[in-house]
Every structure is written in C-alpha cells, then in structure tokens.
Coordinates of C-alpha atoms in Angstrom, one line a residue:
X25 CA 36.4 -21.9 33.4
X26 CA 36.1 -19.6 30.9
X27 CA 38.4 -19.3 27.7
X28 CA 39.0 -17.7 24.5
X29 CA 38.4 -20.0 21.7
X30 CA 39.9 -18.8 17.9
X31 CA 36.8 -17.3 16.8
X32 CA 36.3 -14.8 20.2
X33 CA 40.1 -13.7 20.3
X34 CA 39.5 -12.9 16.5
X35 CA 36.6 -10.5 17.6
X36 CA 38.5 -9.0 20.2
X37 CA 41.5 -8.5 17.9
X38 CA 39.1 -6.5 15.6
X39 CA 38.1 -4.6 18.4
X40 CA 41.2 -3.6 19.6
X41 CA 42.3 -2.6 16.2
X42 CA 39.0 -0.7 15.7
X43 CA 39.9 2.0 18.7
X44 CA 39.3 5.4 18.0
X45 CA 36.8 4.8 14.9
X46 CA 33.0 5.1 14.8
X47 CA 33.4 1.1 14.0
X48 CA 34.7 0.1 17.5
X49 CA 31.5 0.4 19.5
X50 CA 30.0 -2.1 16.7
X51 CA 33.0 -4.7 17.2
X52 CA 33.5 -4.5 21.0
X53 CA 29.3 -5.5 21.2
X54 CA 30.6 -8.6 18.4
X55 CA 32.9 -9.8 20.4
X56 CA 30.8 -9.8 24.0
X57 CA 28.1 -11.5 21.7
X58 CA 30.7 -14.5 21.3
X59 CA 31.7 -14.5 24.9
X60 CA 28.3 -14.6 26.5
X61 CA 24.6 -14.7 25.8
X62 CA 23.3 -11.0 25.2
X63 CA 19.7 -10.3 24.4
X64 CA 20.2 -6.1 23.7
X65 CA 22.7 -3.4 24.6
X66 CA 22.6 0.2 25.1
X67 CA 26.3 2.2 25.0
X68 CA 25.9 5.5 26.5
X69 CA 27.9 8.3 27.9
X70 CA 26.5 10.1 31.0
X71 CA 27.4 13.7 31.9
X72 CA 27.0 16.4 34.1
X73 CA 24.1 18.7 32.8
X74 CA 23.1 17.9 29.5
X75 CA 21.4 14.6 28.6
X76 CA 23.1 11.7 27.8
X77 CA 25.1 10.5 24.1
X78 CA 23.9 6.9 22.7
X79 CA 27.1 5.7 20.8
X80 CA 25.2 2.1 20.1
X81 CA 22.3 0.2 20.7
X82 CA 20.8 -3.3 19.4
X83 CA 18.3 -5.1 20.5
X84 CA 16.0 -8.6 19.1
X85 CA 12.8 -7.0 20.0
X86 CA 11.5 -3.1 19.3
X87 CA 10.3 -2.5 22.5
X88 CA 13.7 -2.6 24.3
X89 CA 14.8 1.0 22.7
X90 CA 11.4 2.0 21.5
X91 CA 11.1 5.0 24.0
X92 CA 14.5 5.7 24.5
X93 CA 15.0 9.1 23.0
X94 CA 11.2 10.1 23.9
X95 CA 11.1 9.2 27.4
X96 CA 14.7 8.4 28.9
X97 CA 17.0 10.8 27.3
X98 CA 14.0 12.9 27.9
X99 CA 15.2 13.5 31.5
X100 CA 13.7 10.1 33.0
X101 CA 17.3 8.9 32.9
X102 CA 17.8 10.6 36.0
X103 CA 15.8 7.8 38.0
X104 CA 18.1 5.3 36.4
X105 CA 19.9 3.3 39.1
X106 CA 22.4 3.1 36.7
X107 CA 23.0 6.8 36.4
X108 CA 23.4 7.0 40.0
X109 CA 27.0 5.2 39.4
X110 CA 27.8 8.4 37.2
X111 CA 26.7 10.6 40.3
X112 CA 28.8 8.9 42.9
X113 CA 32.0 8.5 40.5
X114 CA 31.9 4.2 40.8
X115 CA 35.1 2.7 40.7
X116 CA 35.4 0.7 37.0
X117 CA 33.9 -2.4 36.5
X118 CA 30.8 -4.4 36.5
X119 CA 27.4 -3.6 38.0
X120 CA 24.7 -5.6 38.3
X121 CA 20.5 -3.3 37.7
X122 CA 18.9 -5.9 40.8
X123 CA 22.0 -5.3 42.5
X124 CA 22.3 -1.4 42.9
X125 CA 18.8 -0.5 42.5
X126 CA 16.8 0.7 45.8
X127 CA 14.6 -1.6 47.8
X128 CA 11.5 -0.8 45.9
X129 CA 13.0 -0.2 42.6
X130 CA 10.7 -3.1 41.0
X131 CA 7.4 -1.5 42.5
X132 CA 8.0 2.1 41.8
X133 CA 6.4 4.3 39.0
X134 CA 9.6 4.2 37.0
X135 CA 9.9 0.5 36.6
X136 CA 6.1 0.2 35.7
X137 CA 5.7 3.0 33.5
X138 CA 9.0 3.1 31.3
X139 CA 11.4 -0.2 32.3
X140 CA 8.6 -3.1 32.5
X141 CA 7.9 -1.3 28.8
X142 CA 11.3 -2.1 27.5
X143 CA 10.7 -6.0 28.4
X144 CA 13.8 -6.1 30.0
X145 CA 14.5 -9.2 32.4
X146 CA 17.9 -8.5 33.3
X147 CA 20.9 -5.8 32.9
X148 CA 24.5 -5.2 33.8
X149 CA 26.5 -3.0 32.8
X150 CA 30.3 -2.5 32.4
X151 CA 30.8 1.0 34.3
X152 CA 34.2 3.4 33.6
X153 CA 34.3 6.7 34.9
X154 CA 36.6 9.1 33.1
X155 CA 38.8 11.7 34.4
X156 CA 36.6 15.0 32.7
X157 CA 33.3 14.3 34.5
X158 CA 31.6 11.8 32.2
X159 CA 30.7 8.5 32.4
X160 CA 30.3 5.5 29.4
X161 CA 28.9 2.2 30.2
X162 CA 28.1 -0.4 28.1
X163 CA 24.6 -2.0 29.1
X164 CA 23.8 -5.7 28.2
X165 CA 20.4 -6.7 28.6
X166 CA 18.2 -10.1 28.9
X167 CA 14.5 -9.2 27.4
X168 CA 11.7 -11.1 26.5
X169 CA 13.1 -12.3 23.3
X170 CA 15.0 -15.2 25.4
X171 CA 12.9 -14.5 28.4
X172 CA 15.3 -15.8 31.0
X173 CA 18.2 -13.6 33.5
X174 CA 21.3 -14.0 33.0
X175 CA 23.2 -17.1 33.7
X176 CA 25.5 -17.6 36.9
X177 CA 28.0 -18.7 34.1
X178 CA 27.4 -15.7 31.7
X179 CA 27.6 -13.2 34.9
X180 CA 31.0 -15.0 35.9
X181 CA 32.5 -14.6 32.3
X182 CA 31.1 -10.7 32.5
X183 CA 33.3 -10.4 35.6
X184 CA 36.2 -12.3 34.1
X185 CA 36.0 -9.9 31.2
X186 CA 35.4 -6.7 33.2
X187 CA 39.1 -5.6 33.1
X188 CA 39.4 -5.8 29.4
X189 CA 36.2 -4.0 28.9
X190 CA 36.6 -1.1 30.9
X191 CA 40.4 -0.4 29.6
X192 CA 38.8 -0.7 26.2
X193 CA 36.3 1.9 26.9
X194 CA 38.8 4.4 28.8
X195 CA 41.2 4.3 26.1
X196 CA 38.7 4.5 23.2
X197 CA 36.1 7.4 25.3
X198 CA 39.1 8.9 26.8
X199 CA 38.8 12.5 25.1
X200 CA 35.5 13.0 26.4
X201 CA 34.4 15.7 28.6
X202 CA 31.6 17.6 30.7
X203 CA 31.8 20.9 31.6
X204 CA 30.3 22.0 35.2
X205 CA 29.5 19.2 37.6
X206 CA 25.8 17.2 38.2
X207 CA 25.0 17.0 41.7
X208 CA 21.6 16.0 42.8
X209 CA 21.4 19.8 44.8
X210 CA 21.2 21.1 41.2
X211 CA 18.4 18.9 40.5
X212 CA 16.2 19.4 43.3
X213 CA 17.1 23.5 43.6
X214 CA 16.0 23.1 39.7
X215 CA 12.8 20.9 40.7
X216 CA 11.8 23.4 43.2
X217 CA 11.8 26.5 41.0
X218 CA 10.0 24.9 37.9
X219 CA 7.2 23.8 39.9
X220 CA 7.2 27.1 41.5
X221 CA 7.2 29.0 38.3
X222 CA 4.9 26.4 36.8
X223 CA 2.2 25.2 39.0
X224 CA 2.7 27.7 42.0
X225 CA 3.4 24.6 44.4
X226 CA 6.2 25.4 47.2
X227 CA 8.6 22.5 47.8
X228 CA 10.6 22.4 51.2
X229 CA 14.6 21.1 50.6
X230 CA 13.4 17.8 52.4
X231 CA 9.9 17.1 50.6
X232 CA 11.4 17.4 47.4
X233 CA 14.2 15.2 48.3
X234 CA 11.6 12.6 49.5
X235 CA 10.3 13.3 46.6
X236 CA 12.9 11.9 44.4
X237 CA 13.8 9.4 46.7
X238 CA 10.3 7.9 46.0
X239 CA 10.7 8.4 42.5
X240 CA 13.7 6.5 41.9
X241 CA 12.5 3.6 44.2
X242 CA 13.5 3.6 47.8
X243 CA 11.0 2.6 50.2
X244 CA 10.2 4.6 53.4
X245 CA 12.7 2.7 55.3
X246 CA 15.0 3.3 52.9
X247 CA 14.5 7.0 52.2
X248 CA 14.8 7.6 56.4
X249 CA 18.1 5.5 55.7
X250 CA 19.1 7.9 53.4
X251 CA 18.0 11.2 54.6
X252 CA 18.5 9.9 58.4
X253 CA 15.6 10.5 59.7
X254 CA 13.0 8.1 61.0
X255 CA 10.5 6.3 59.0
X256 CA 7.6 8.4 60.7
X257 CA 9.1 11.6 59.7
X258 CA 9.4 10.0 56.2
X259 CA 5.7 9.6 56.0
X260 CA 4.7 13.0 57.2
X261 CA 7.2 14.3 54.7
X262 CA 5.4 12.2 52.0
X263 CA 2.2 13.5 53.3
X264 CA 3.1 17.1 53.2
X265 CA 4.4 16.3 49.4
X266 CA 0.9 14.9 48.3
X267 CA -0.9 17.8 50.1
X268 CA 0.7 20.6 48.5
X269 CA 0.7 19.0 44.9
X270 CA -2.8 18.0 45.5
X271 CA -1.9 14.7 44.3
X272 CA -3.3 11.4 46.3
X273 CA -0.5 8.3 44.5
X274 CA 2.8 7.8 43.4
X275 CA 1.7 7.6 39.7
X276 CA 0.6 11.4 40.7
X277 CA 3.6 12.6 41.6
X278 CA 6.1 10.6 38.9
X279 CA 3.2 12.5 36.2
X280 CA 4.1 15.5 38.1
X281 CA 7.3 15.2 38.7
X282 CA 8.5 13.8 35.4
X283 CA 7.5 17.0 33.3
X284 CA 10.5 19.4 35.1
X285 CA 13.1 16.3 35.6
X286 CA 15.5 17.6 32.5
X287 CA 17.9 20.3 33.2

C-alpha cells in the first residue's frame, strides 16, 4: 500500500506552494522522484496548430532529449501515440506508451528511427486536457540508464497519485490556450497539397490516410479496423501509395512523409 512518508508530503507541500511560478514544474518532478522510480521526464503542452511548448525535461542519459527540438517538435510529434490523447480530448489521468500505441507501434519507422534513439524502455504519462484546446502531460520515462520497465508497484503508486497530479496541472496550466482546432483532416488536406506543390505526387483522401495510419504504427488489420474497410483493400491502398511516390518500404514513405508533417 502505498503512503506518504515525511520527506514526500514535504515535496508535495513545496509543490503545491510553488503553483503559478516557473519553479512548480521543477518541484512537482521532486516530488514524483520520491514517490516512485523515474529514469527521465518530458512536460509538455500540446495544441492545436502550432508545435508543442516543453515547460521541463530531465533525463540521466543525453540521448533521451538529444533530438527533441530537431526531430519531434519538428512535426514528428504528430506520430506520437501520446499526442493522439490530445486529438481525441482523453479524459484526465494516467496513460500507459505500450498501452495506447497501435499494434505495430514497436516495428514501425517511428519507433526505429526516432524512439529506439531516445533509449527509452518505458513511458506513462499523466494526461489533462484543458478547457481552451490544449493539452499538458507530464511524461515519465524508464531508459537505459536503469534499463528495466516500470514496476507493477511504481505503475500502482502512478495510478494512486493520478488525481493529485492532474488537479495540480489543471490548476497551475489552467490559463493556457490554442486558438483554431487540430483535427487530423487538417493534416492530411495539408499532406496532400505539399506533396502536390512539392514533388508533383497526387494523393487520394484514403491513400494518404493509409498513409498516416502506417506511419504512426497500425498494422493492415488495424488500419482496415480503422478506416473500415477490409484488409485487402488496405493493401491495394498501400500499393497505390508506394506506386505514385515511387517509393518500394516504409522507411520510404516516413523519409517522404516526414519532410511536410509540420503545419
């Protein structure tokens, strides 16, 4: 069962009282440090069309935030199963990378050419969507400087803790706000007319949105889940895709796709 002992409640006492300065991000990761075991973490707000803020980030080892403002906030941040709980508007709480990420996440072109980068073994995240169309969430990680996942009893305290957390963040993020509204229609419509303009390639609605689809890690099952359609069309779809890009692999098409991804 977990408990506070004196020296955690004293952490989240100086959290509390650092709401509402630059100090509190600093203090909140403090006190989760004394709670459970954390290898990294990454505090970030999500909007609707411009790229995400990093308010904090820490890690033991380089490589965890080495290409973060190069390569993720880049645009690539759009693959990001966790971004996806921006999209839909999740309910508050805790989410766990292996648990919301598609089918194929681990074999994808994502994974293997930015996440596997990072080290990173594990990741949840505490998740709060606020009312003006942004998102915060504050990611902990397990890398290769402990190299082990997290613990049934860390991921249990997490959850125990998940209510405090997330009121923390609404109250201290709750000024924040987006102005228009991201839905993935933006993106692909976007997509579509940058590789038109740029490489004279014509992209049908549905072999852009496989297109994505593959990029962020769902399988052909998953994609004819998602799109309802069978896996069969899936496949002709994909083969379609490769023809017109004149492109023969997945790494291809994330090298391709990757360049027009920021909006």
């Amino acid at each position: 069962m977990f408990t506070l002992t004196n020296a955690t409640q004293e952490h989240l006492a100086a959290a509390i009282e650092a709401l509402g300065t630059s100090a509190f991000p600093e203090k909140l990761y403090a006190w989760l440090c004394r709670c459970m075991e954390i290898d990294n973490v990454t505090i970030l707000a999500y909007y609707q069309t411009i790229k995400p803020d990093v308010f904090f980030f820490h890690s033991r080892v380089r490589q965890v935030h080495e290409r973060m403002e190069a390569d993720y906030l880049s645009g690539i941040y759009l693959l990001d199963p966790f971004h996806e709980l921006h999209v839909n508007k999740s309910e508050r709480g805790l989410y766990r990378l292996r648990d919301c990420a598609p089918d194929s996440f681990h074999r994808n072109e994502y994974y293997a050419k930015y996440y596997a980068g990072t080290t990173m073994l594990d990741e949840a995240c505490f998740h709060v969507s606020l009312p003006k169309g942004v998102s915060v969430q504050v990611c902990l990680g397990r890398d290769k400087s402990s190299g082990s996942s997290f613990s049934a009893r860390d991921l249990n305290t997490a959850r125990k803790l998940s209510s405090i957390v997330c009121s923390l963040i609404a109250v201290h993020w709750k000024d924040l706000k987006a102005s228009g509204d991201y839905t993935d229609e933006t993106l692909l419509t976007h997509i579509q007319s940058q590789l038109m303009e740029h490489r004279g390639v014509r992209l049908s609605r549905r072999q852009c949105e496989v297109a994505l689809l593959i990029l962020r890690g769902h399988s052909t099952i998953s994609i004819g889940l998602c799109l309802e359609i069978s896996p069969q069309t899936v496949k002709v779809f994909r083969k379609q895709l490769y023809r017109k890009c004149e492109i023969s692999s997945q790494a291809e098409l994330f090298s391709l796709m990757t360049t027009y991804l920021s909006l």
